[in-house]
């Protein structure tokens, strides 16, 4: 079992708060502890951050954020997934990313509260999100240099991850490109085997710029190797280490 820091919840702050709220705080805290995007922060910092979040529950296809609208929140995926899309020249939605457990949406807000986000995000199946209001975060951490530095690190890592995906599209063959996409999603969960990745094979084909038949063929190869299990609108990673070996070096969590 991986070691996790104890979760500190100050009950005096919650004398009039119900048990569901306390459970949600603990759930957010555990997700932050596991996520590669937050787990390096000090425990006390994560405690403060968890108390500022709230849990939202969304159903299949529900709009989380509309394209070309200002962003005033940051969303952390607790379970389920987000389909991130942009419109092509013909007005069709194109899937550019699927964000799963441990990943976040709303990177524009890390630059400035109210930054316009041209991508759109919808829930994939039943999805639970931890939502952080940027105005509240800025009030809580107004004089905290560590938060400012962490925001810059998050932006740098997200930019580096996207740069890797662009490089992969230009130079990496499809079998490895598929493994790298799946690994980048799985690594964000920050935990062991049986990691469920939401999304359809159509999503994968759009993200990889390949036909569904070719993507399906490569998925079957991974399944036969015992690396993944393919289900309805989901892929379960059975062996993360084998997937990372197929993906190659320097895969960054998305």
PDB file of C-alpha atoms in Angstrom:
ATOM      1  CA  UNK A   1       0.000   0.000   0.000  1.00  0.00           C
ATOM      2  CA  UNK A   2       1.401   3.449  -0.907  1.00  0.00           C
ATOM      3  CA  UNK A   3       2.102   5.740   2.014  1.00  0.00           C
ATOM      4  CA  UNK A   4      -0.222   8.724   2.326  1.00  0.00           C
ATOM      5  CA  UNK A   5      -0.014  11.660   4.680  1.00  0.00           C
ATOM      6  CA  UNK A   6      -2.678  11.830   7.411  1.00  0.00           C
ATOM      7  CA  UNK A   7      -5.609  14.025   6.509  1.00  0.00           C
ATOM      8  CA  UNK A   8      -6.025  16.884   8.941  1.00  0.00           C
ATOM      9  CA  UNK A   9      -9.564  18.252   9.215  1.00  0.00           C
ATOM     10  CA  UNK A  10     -10.097  20.814  11.970  1.00  0.00           C
ATOM     11  CA  UNK A  11     -13.478  19.823  13.373  1.00  0.00           C
ATOM     12  CA  UNK A  12     -13.870  23.117  15.236  1.00  0.00           C
ATOM     13  CA  UNK A  13     -14.221  24.805  11.853  1.00  0.00           C
ATOM     14  CA  UNK A  14     -17.059  22.426  10.987  1.00  0.00           C
ATOM     15  CA  UNK A  15     -19.164  22.434  14.178  1.00  0.00           C
ATOM     16  CA  UNK A  16     -22.272  23.293  12.139  1.00  0.00           C
ATOM     17  CA  UNK A  17     -21.332  21.406   8.988  1.00  0.00           C
ATOM     18  CA  UNK A  18     -22.917  18.048   8.159  1.00  0.00           C
ATOM     19  CA  UNK A  19     -21.076  14.770   7.796  1.00  0.00           C
ATOM     20  CA  UNK A  20     -21.423  14.792   4.002  1.00  0.00           C
ATOM     21  CA  UNK A  21     -19.379  17.985   3.839  1.00  0.00           C
ATOM     22  CA  UNK A  22     -16.672  16.487   6.043  1.00  0.00           C
ATOM     23  CA  UNK A  23     -16.563  13.379   3.873  1.00  0.00           C
ATOM     24  CA  UNK A  24     -16.252  15.538   0.767  1.00  0.00           C
ATOM     25  CA  UNK A  25     -13.350  17.467   2.286  1.00  0.00           C
ATOM     26  CA  UNK A  26     -11.579  14.197   3.039  1.00  0.00           C
ATOM     27  CA  UNK A  27     -12.326  12.900  -0.439  1.00  0.00           C
ATOM     28  CA  UNK A  28     -10.872  16.017  -2.059  1.00  0.00           C
ATOM     29  CA  UNK A  29      -7.844  15.854   0.234  1.00  0.00           C
ATOM     30  CA  UNK A  30      -7.154  12.234  -0.755  1.00  0.00           C
ATOM     31  CA  UNK A  31      -7.498  13.084  -4.455  1.00  0.00           C
ATOM     32  CA  UNK A  32      -5.021  15.946  -4.063  1.00  0.00           C
ATOM     33  CA  UNK A  33      -2.653  13.627  -2.191  1.00  0.00           C
ATOM     34  CA  UNK A  34      -2.708  11.137  -5.065  1.00  0.00           C
ATOM     35  CA  UNK A  35      -2.692  13.513  -8.018  1.00  0.00           C
ATOM     36  CA  UNK A  36       0.747  14.152  -9.536  1.00  0.00           C
ATOM     37  CA  UNK A  37      -0.402  17.731 -10.028  1.00  0.00           C
ATOM     38  CA  UNK A  38      -0.633  18.397  -6.276  1.00  0.00           C
ATOM     39  CA  UNK A  39       0.958  15.616  -4.224  1.00  0.00           C
ATOM     40  CA  UNK A  40       4.338  17.347  -3.848  1.00  0.00           C
ATOM     41  CA  UNK A  41       2.762  20.192  -1.864  1.00  0.00           C
ATOM     42  CA  UNK A  42       3.065  20.175   1.949  1.00  0.00           C
ATOM     43  CA  UNK A  43       0.294  18.398   3.836  1.00  0.00           C
ATOM     44  CA  UNK A  44      -0.893  21.554   5.598  1.00  0.00           C
ATOM     45  CA  UNK A  45      -1.184  23.290   2.236  1.00  0.00           C
ATOM     46  CA  UNK A  46      -3.308  20.430   0.861  1.00  0.00           C
ATOM     47  CA  UNK A  47      -5.519  20.597   3.966  1.00  0.00           C
ATOM     48  CA  UNK A  48      -6.260  24.264   3.303  1.00  0.00           C
ATOM     49  CA  UNK A  49      -6.868  23.628  -0.366  1.00  0.00           C
ATOM     50  CA  UNK A  50      -9.247  20.723   0.291  1.00  0.00           C
ATOM     51  CA  UNK A  51     -11.395  22.837   2.603  1.00  0.00           C
ATOM     52  CA  UNK A  52     -11.957  25.340  -0.217  1.00  0.00           C
ATOM     53  CA  UNK A  53     -13.278  22.780  -2.700  1.00  0.00           C
ATOM     54  CA  UNK A  54     -16.798  21.507  -3.173  1.00  0.00           C
ATOM     55  CA  UNK A  55     -17.922  18.284  -4.831  1.00  0.00           C
ATOM     56  CA  UNK A  56     -20.181  18.424  -7.887  1.00  0.00           C
ATOM     57  CA  UNK A  57     -21.871  15.400  -9.443  1.00  0.00           C
ATOM     58  CA  UNK A  58     -22.607  15.363 -13.166  1.00  0.00           C
ATOM     59  CA  UNK A  59     -24.282  12.928 -15.530  1.00  0.00           C
ATOM     60  CA  UNK A  60     -23.388  11.800 -19.059  1.00  0.00           C
ATOM     61  CA  UNK A  61     -22.945  14.661 -21.503  1.00  0.00           C
ATOM     62  CA  UNK A  62     -23.584  17.419 -18.983  1.00  0.00           C
ATOM     63  CA  UNK A  63     -21.858  20.676 -19.873  1.00  0.00           C
ATOM     64  CA  UNK A  64     -19.149  21.658 -17.412  1.00  0.00           C
ATOM     65  CA  UNK A  65     -17.771  24.668 -19.264  1.00  0.00           C
ATOM     66  CA  UNK A  66     -18.868  26.248 -22.547  1.00  0.00           C
ATOM     67  CA  UNK A  67     -16.351  27.232 -25.216  1.00  0.00           C
ATOM     68  CA  UNK A  68     -15.124  30.813 -25.451  1.00  0.00           C
ATOM     69  CA  UNK A  69     -16.346  31.686 -21.970  1.00  0.00           C
ATOM     70  CA  UNK A  70     -14.274  33.137 -19.127  1.00  0.00           C
ATOM     71  CA  UNK A  71     -13.052  30.661 -16.528  1.00  0.00           C
ATOM     72  CA  UNK A  72     -13.547  31.431 -12.859  1.00  0.00           C
ATOM     73  CA  UNK A  73     -13.010  27.899 -11.539  1.00  0.00           C
ATOM     74  CA  UNK A  74     -10.597  25.003 -11.517  1.00  0.00           C
ATOM     75  CA  UNK A  75     -12.033  21.481 -11.763  1.00  0.00           C
ATOM     76  CA  UNK A  76     -10.254  18.382 -10.400  1.00  0.00           C
ATOM     77  CA  UNK A  77     -11.638  15.021 -11.543  1.00  0.00           C
ATOM     78  CA  UNK A  78     -12.435  12.773  -8.572  1.00  0.00           C
ATOM     79  CA  UNK A  79     -14.081  10.027 -10.624  1.00  0.00           C
ATOM     80  CA  UNK A  80     -15.449   9.636 -14.127  1.00  0.00           C
ATOM     81  CA  UNK A  81     -14.014  11.870 -16.807  1.00  0.00           C
ATOM     82  CA  UNK A  82     -14.220  15.016 -18.903  1.00  0.00           C
ATOM     83  CA  UNK A  83     -14.317  15.133 -22.681  1.00  0.00           C
ATOM     84  CA  UNK A  84     -12.556  18.299 -23.864  1.00  0.00           C
ATOM     85  CA  UNK A  85     -13.541  19.430 -27.353  1.00  0.00           C
ATOM     86  CA  UNK A  86     -12.975  22.218 -29.833  1.00  0.00           C
ATOM     87  CA  UNK A  87     -14.903  23.035 -32.992  1.00  0.00           C
ATOM     88  CA  UNK A  88     -13.348  22.268 -36.367  1.00  0.00           C
ATOM     89  CA  UNK A  89     -13.786  24.456 -39.461  1.00  0.00           C
ATOM     90  CA  UNK A  90     -17.088  22.730 -40.259  1.00  0.00           C
ATOM     91  CA  UNK A  91     -18.598  23.312 -36.834  1.00  0.00           C
ATOM     92  CA  UNK A  92     -18.130  19.748 -35.604  1.00  0.00           C
ATOM     93  CA  UNK A  93     -16.873  19.057 -32.089  1.00  0.00           C
ATOM     94  CA  UNK A  94     -13.451  17.406 -32.123  1.00  0.00           C
ATOM     95  CA  UNK A  95     -12.193  15.600 -29.018  1.00  0.00           C
ATOM     96  CA  UNK A  96      -8.743  16.924 -28.169  1.00  0.00           C
ATOM     97  CA  UNK A  97      -8.375  15.376 -24.707  1.00  0.00           C
ATOM     98  CA  UNK A  98     -10.051  13.105 -22.197  1.00  0.00           C
ATOM     99  CA  UNK A  99      -9.258  13.992 -18.599  1.00  0.00           C
ATOM    100  CA  UNK A 100      -9.706  11.351 -15.929  1.00  0.00           C
ATOM    101  CA  UNK A 101      -9.207  10.851 -12.230  1.00  0.00           C
ATOM    102  CA  UNK A 102      -6.508  13.120 -10.818  1.00  0.00           C
ATOM    103  CA  UNK A 103      -6.409  15.494 -13.775  1.00  0.00           C
ATOM    104  CA  UNK A 104      -7.779  19.022 -13.923  1.00  0.00           C
ATOM    105  CA  UNK A 105      -9.541  21.380 -16.325  1.00  0.00           C
ATOM    106  CA  UNK A 106      -9.384  25.165 -16.417  1.00  0.00           C
ATOM    107  CA  UNK A 107      -5.679  25.850 -16.845  1.00  0.00           C
ATOM    108  CA  UNK A 108      -6.481  29.305 -18.213  1.00  0.00           C
ATOM    109  CA  UNK A 109      -7.605  30.306 -14.737  1.00  0.00           C
ATOM    110  CA  UNK A 110      -4.071  29.653 -13.505  1.00  0.00           C
ATOM    111  CA  UNK A 111      -2.965  32.620 -15.594  1.00  0.00           C
ATOM    112  CA  UNK A 112      -5.771  34.958 -14.635  1.00  0.00           C
ATOM    113  CA  UNK A 113      -9.221  34.665 -13.085  1.00  0.00           C
ATOM    114  CA  UNK A 114     -11.640  35.198 -15.961  1.00  0.00           C
ATOM    115  CA  UNK A 115      -9.288  34.105 -18.748  1.00  0.00           C
ATOM    116  CA  UNK A 116     -11.298  32.952 -21.778  1.00  0.00           C
ATOM    117  CA  UNK A 117     -11.148  29.188 -22.403  1.00  0.00           C
ATOM    118  CA  UNK A 118     -11.878  28.254 -26.011  1.00  0.00           C
ATOM    119  CA  UNK A 119     -12.299  24.547 -25.251  1.00  0.00           C
ATOM    120  CA  UNK A 120     -15.537  22.984 -24.059  1.00  0.00           C
ATOM    121  CA  UNK A 121     -15.827  20.271 -21.416  1.00  0.00           C
ATOM    122  CA  UNK A 122     -18.581  17.693 -20.888  1.00  0.00           C
ATOM    123  CA  UNK A 123     -18.950  14.897 -18.344  1.00  0.00           C
ATOM    124  CA  UNK A 124     -18.352  11.332 -19.525  1.00  0.00           C
ATOM    125  CA  UNK A 125     -20.787   9.132 -17.637  1.00  0.00           C
ATOM    126  CA  UNK A 126     -21.350   9.748 -13.936  1.00  0.00           C
ATOM    127  CA  UNK A 127     -18.594  12.158 -12.968  1.00  0.00           C
ATOM    128  CA  UNK A 128     -17.610  13.691  -9.645  1.00  0.00           C
ATOM    129  CA  UNK A 129     -15.534  16.870  -9.652  1.00  0.00           C
ATOM    130  CA  UNK A 130     -13.849  18.930  -6.968  1.00  0.00           C
ATOM    131  CA  UNK A 131     -14.496  22.561  -7.860  1.00  0.00           C
ATOM    132  CA  UNK A 132     -12.359  25.454  -6.656  1.00  0.00           C
ATOM    133  CA  UNK A 133     -13.441  29.066  -7.118  1.00  0.00           C
ATOM    134  CA  UNK A 134     -10.512  31.208  -8.222  1.00  0.00           C
ATOM    135  CA  UNK A 135     -11.618  34.268  -6.253  1.00  0.00           C
ATOM    136  CA  UNK A 136     -11.739  32.196  -3.068  1.00  0.00           C
ATOM    137  CA  UNK A 137      -8.356  30.626  -3.796  1.00  0.00           C
ATOM    138  CA  UNK A 138      -6.807  34.034  -4.343  1.00  0.00           C
ATOM    139  CA  UNK A 139      -8.229  35.343  -1.064  1.00  0.00           C
ATOM    140  CA  UNK A 140      -6.979  32.314   0.859  1.00  0.00           C
ATOM    141  CA  UNK A 141      -3.504  32.298  -0.678  1.00  0.00           C
ATOM    142  CA  UNK A 142      -3.083  36.003  -1.489  1.00  0.00           C
ATOM    143  CA  UNK A 143       0.255  36.310   0.317  1.00  0.00           C
ATOM    144  CA  UNK A 144       1.396  32.717  -0.172  1.00  0.00           C
ATOM    145  CA  UNK A 145       4.353  32.560  -2.547  1.00  0.00           C
ATOM    146  CA  UNK A 146       4.112  28.774  -2.634  1.00  0.00           C
ATOM    147  CA  UNK A 147       0.704  28.953  -4.341  1.00  0.00           C
ATOM    148  CA  UNK A 148       2.034  31.367  -6.956  1.00  0.00           C
ATOM    149  CA  UNK A 149       5.003  29.110  -7.647  1.00  0.00           C
ATOM    150  CA  UNK A 150       2.765  26.047  -7.835  1.00  0.00           C
ATOM    151  CA  UNK A 151       0.463  27.719 -10.364  1.00  0.00           C
ATOM    152  CA  UNK A 152       3.471  28.443 -12.536  1.00  0.00           C
ATOM    153  CA  UNK A 153       4.653  24.836 -12.224  1.00  0.00           C
ATOM    154  CA  UNK A 154       1.211  23.542 -13.211  1.00  0.00           C
ATOM    155  CA  UNK A 155       1.199  25.748 -16.295  1.00  0.00           C
ATOM    156  CA  UNK A 156       4.694  24.644 -17.260  1.00  0.00           C
ATOM    157  CA  UNK A 157       3.840  20.953 -16.840  1.00  0.00           C
ATOM    158  CA  UNK A 158       0.609  21.252 -18.813  1.00  0.00           C
ATOM    159  CA  UNK A 159       2.459  23.060 -21.614  1.00  0.00           C
ATOM    160  CA  UNK A 160       5.182  20.386 -21.578  1.00  0.00           C
ATOM    161  CA  UNK A 161       2.579  17.591 -21.704  1.00  0.00           C
ATOM    162  CA  UNK A 162       0.851  19.201 -24.684  1.00  0.00           C
ATOM    163  CA  UNK A 163       4.204  19.686 -26.406  1.00  0.00           C
ATOM    164  CA  UNK A 164       4.869  15.961 -25.968  1.00  0.00           C
ATOM    165  CA  UNK A 165       1.502  15.098 -27.516  1.00  0.00           C
ATOM    166  CA  UNK A 166       2.285  17.313 -30.505  1.00  0.00           C
ATOM    167  CA  UNK A 167       5.700  15.693 -30.914  1.00  0.00           C
ATOM    168  CA  UNK A 168       4.113  12.252 -30.668  1.00  0.00           C
ATOM    169  CA  UNK A 169       1.653  13.114 -33.429  1.00  0.00           C
ATOM    170  CA  UNK A 170       4.545  14.013 -35.731  1.00  0.00           C
ATOM    171  CA  UNK A 171       7.074  11.293 -34.975  1.00  0.00           C
ATOM    172  CA  UNK A 172       5.647   8.337 -33.026  1.00  0.00           C
ATOM    173  CA  UNK A 173       3.965   5.317 -34.687  1.00  0.00           C
ATOM    174  CA  UNK A 174       0.339   4.619 -33.780  1.00  0.00           C
ATOM    175  CA  UNK A 175       0.868   1.635 -31.404  1.00  0.00           C
ATOM    176  CA  UNK A 176       3.228   3.626 -29.211  1.00  0.00           C
ATOM    177  CA  UNK A 177       1.175   6.814 -29.603  1.00  0.00           C
ATOM    178  CA  UNK A 178      -1.897   5.000 -28.281  1.00  0.00           C
ATOM    179  CA  UNK A 179       0.057   3.618 -25.334  1.00  0.00           C
ATOM    180  CA  UNK A 180       1.390   7.085 -24.536  1.00  0.00           C
ATOM    181  CA  UNK A 181      -2.099   8.616 -24.577  1.00  0.00           C
ATOM    182  CA  UNK A 182      -3.471   5.956 -22.274  1.00  0.00           C
ATOM    183  CA  UNK A 183      -0.452   6.189 -19.973  1.00  0.00           C
ATOM    184  CA  UNK A 184      -0.749   9.973 -19.683  1.00  0.00           C
ATOM    185  CA  UNK A 185      -4.348   9.547 -18.494  1.00  0.00           C
ATOM    186  CA  UNK A 186      -3.583   6.650 -16.155  1.00  0.00           C
ATOM    187  CA  UNK A 187      -0.609   8.355 -14.508  1.00  0.00           C
ATOM    188  CA  UNK A 188      -2.818  11.269 -13.450  1.00  0.00           C
ATOM    189  CA  UNK A 189      -4.786   8.926 -11.172  1.00  0.00           C
ATOM    190  CA  UNK A 190      -1.704   8.454  -9.001  1.00  0.00           C
ATOM    191  CA  UNK A 191      -2.582   4.925  -7.914  1.00  0.00           C
ATOM    192  CA  UNK A 192      -2.196   1.258  -8.799  1.00  0.00           C
ATOM    193  CA  UNK A 193      -3.835  -1.204 -11.197  1.00  0.00           C
ATOM    194  CA  UNK A 194      -7.434  -1.341 -12.432  1.00  0.00           C
ATOM    195  CA  UNK A 195      -7.461   2.323 -13.403  1.00  0.00           C
ATOM    196  CA  UNK A 196     -10.626   3.077 -15.352  1.00  0.00           C
ATOM    197  CA  UNK A 197     -10.212   5.499 -18.243  1.00  0.00           C
ATOM    198  CA  UNK A 198     -13.456   6.937 -19.571  1.00  0.00           C
ATOM    199  CA  UNK A 199     -14.077   7.726 -23.226  1.00  0.00           C
ATOM    200  CA  UNK A 200     -15.007   5.977 -26.429  1.00  0.00           C
ATOM    201  CA  UNK A 201     -12.879   4.503 -29.183  1.00  0.00           C
ATOM    202  CA  UNK A 202     -14.191   7.344 -31.344  1.00  0.00           C
ATOM    203  CA  UNK A 203     -12.611   9.782 -28.869  1.00  0.00           C
ATOM    204  CA  UNK A 204      -9.303   7.945 -29.141  1.00  0.00           C
ATOM    205  CA  UNK A 205      -9.382   7.926 -32.938  1.00  0.00           C
ATOM    206  CA  UNK A 206      -9.958  11.692 -32.997  1.00  0.00           C
ATOM    207  CA  UNK A 207      -7.214  12.395 -30.473  1.00  0.00           C
ATOM    208  CA  UNK A 208      -4.751  10.157 -32.308  1.00  0.00           C
ATOM    209  CA  UNK A 209      -5.685  11.218 -35.830  1.00  0.00           C
ATOM    210  CA  UNK A 210      -6.245   7.597 -36.878  1.00  0.00           C
ATOM    211  CA  UNK A 211      -9.211   5.553 -38.071  1.00  0.00           C
ATOM    212  CA  UNK A 212     -11.347   3.716 -35.534  1.00  0.00           C
ATOM    213  CA  UNK A 213     -10.480   0.382 -37.126  1.00  0.00           C
ATOM    214  CA  UNK A 214      -6.747   0.967 -36.667  1.00  0.00           C
ATOM    215  CA  UNK A 215      -7.238   2.139 -33.093  1.00  0.00           C
ATOM    216  CA  UNK A 216      -9.425  -0.899 -32.363  1.00  0.00           C
ATOM    217  CA  UNK A 217      -6.740  -3.211 -33.736  1.00  0.00           C
ATOM    218  CA  UNK A 218      -4.095  -1.704 -31.464  1.00  0.00           C
ATOM    219  CA  UNK A 219      -6.425  -1.821 -28.462  1.00  0.00           C
ATOM    220  CA  UNK A 220      -6.999  -5.520 -29.056  1.00  0.00           C
ATOM    221  CA  UNK A 221      -3.232  -6.072 -29.077  1.00  0.00           C
ATOM    222  CA  UNK A 222      -2.906  -4.339 -25.726  1.00  0.00           C
ATOM    223  CA  UNK A 223      -5.814  -6.383 -24.403  1.00  0.00           C
ATOM    224  CA  UNK A 224      -4.306  -9.671 -25.569  1.00  0.00           C
ATOM    225  CA  UNK A 225      -1.059  -8.702 -23.832  1.00  0.00           C
ATOM    226  CA  UNK A 226      -2.964  -8.291 -20.557  1.00  0.00           C
ATOM    227  CA  UNK A 227      -2.223  -4.571 -20.382  1.00  0.00           C
ATOM    228  CA  UNK A 228      -5.777  -3.223 -20.688  1.00  0.00           C
ATOM    229  CA  UNK A 229      -9.355  -4.448 -20.667  1.00  0.00           C
ATOM    230  CA  UNK A 230     -11.683  -2.796 -23.172  1.00  0.00           C
ATOM    231  CA  UNK A 231     -15.280  -2.186 -22.097  1.00  0.00           C
ATOM    232  CA  UNK A 232     -18.218  -0.085 -23.183  1.00  0.00           C
ATOM    233  CA  UNK A 233     -16.997   3.512 -23.398  1.00  0.00           C
ATOM    234  CA  UNK A 234     -14.118   2.781 -21.068  1.00  0.00           C
ATOM    235  CA  UNK A 235     -10.692   1.176 -20.947  1.00  0.00           C
ATOM    236  CA  UNK A 236      -9.370  -0.348 -17.738  1.00  0.00           C
ATOM    237  CA  UNK A 237      -5.597  -0.315 -17.279  1.00  0.00           C
ATOM    238  CA  UNK A 238      -4.707  -3.694 -15.764  1.00  0.00           C
ATOM    239  CA  UNK A 239      -0.923  -3.337 -15.723  1.00  0.00           C
ATOM    240  CA  UNK A 240       0.381   0.221 -15.594  1.00  0.00           C
ATOM    241  CA  UNK A 241       4.043  -0.806 -15.717  1.00  0.00           C
ATOM    242  CA  UNK A 242       3.551  -2.789 -18.930  1.00  0.00           C
ATOM    243  CA  UNK A 243       1.636   0.144 -20.400  1.00  0.00           C
ATOM    244  CA  UNK A 244       4.478   2.509 -19.499  1.00  0.00           C
ATOM    245  CA  UNK A 245       6.956   0.128 -21.111  1.00  0.00           C
ATOM    246  CA  UNK A 246       4.900   0.152 -24.320  1.00  0.00           C
ATOM    247  CA  UNK A 247       4.625   3.936 -24.151  1.00  0.00           C
ATOM    248  CA  UNK A 248       8.341   4.628 -23.830  1.00  0.00           C
ATOM    249  CA  UNK A 249      10.124   7.292 -21.843  1.00  0.00           C
ATOM    250  CA  UNK A 250       9.039  10.718 -20.655  1.00  0.00           C
ATOM    251  CA  UNK A 251       5.263  10.300 -20.561  1.00  0.00           C
ATOM    252  CA  UNK A 252       3.788  13.127 -18.513  1.00  0.00           C
ATOM    253  CA  UNK A 253       0.441  12.886 -16.697  1.00  0.00           C
ATOM    254  CA  UNK A 254      -2.220  14.947 -18.407  1.00  0.00           C
TER     255      UNK A 254
END
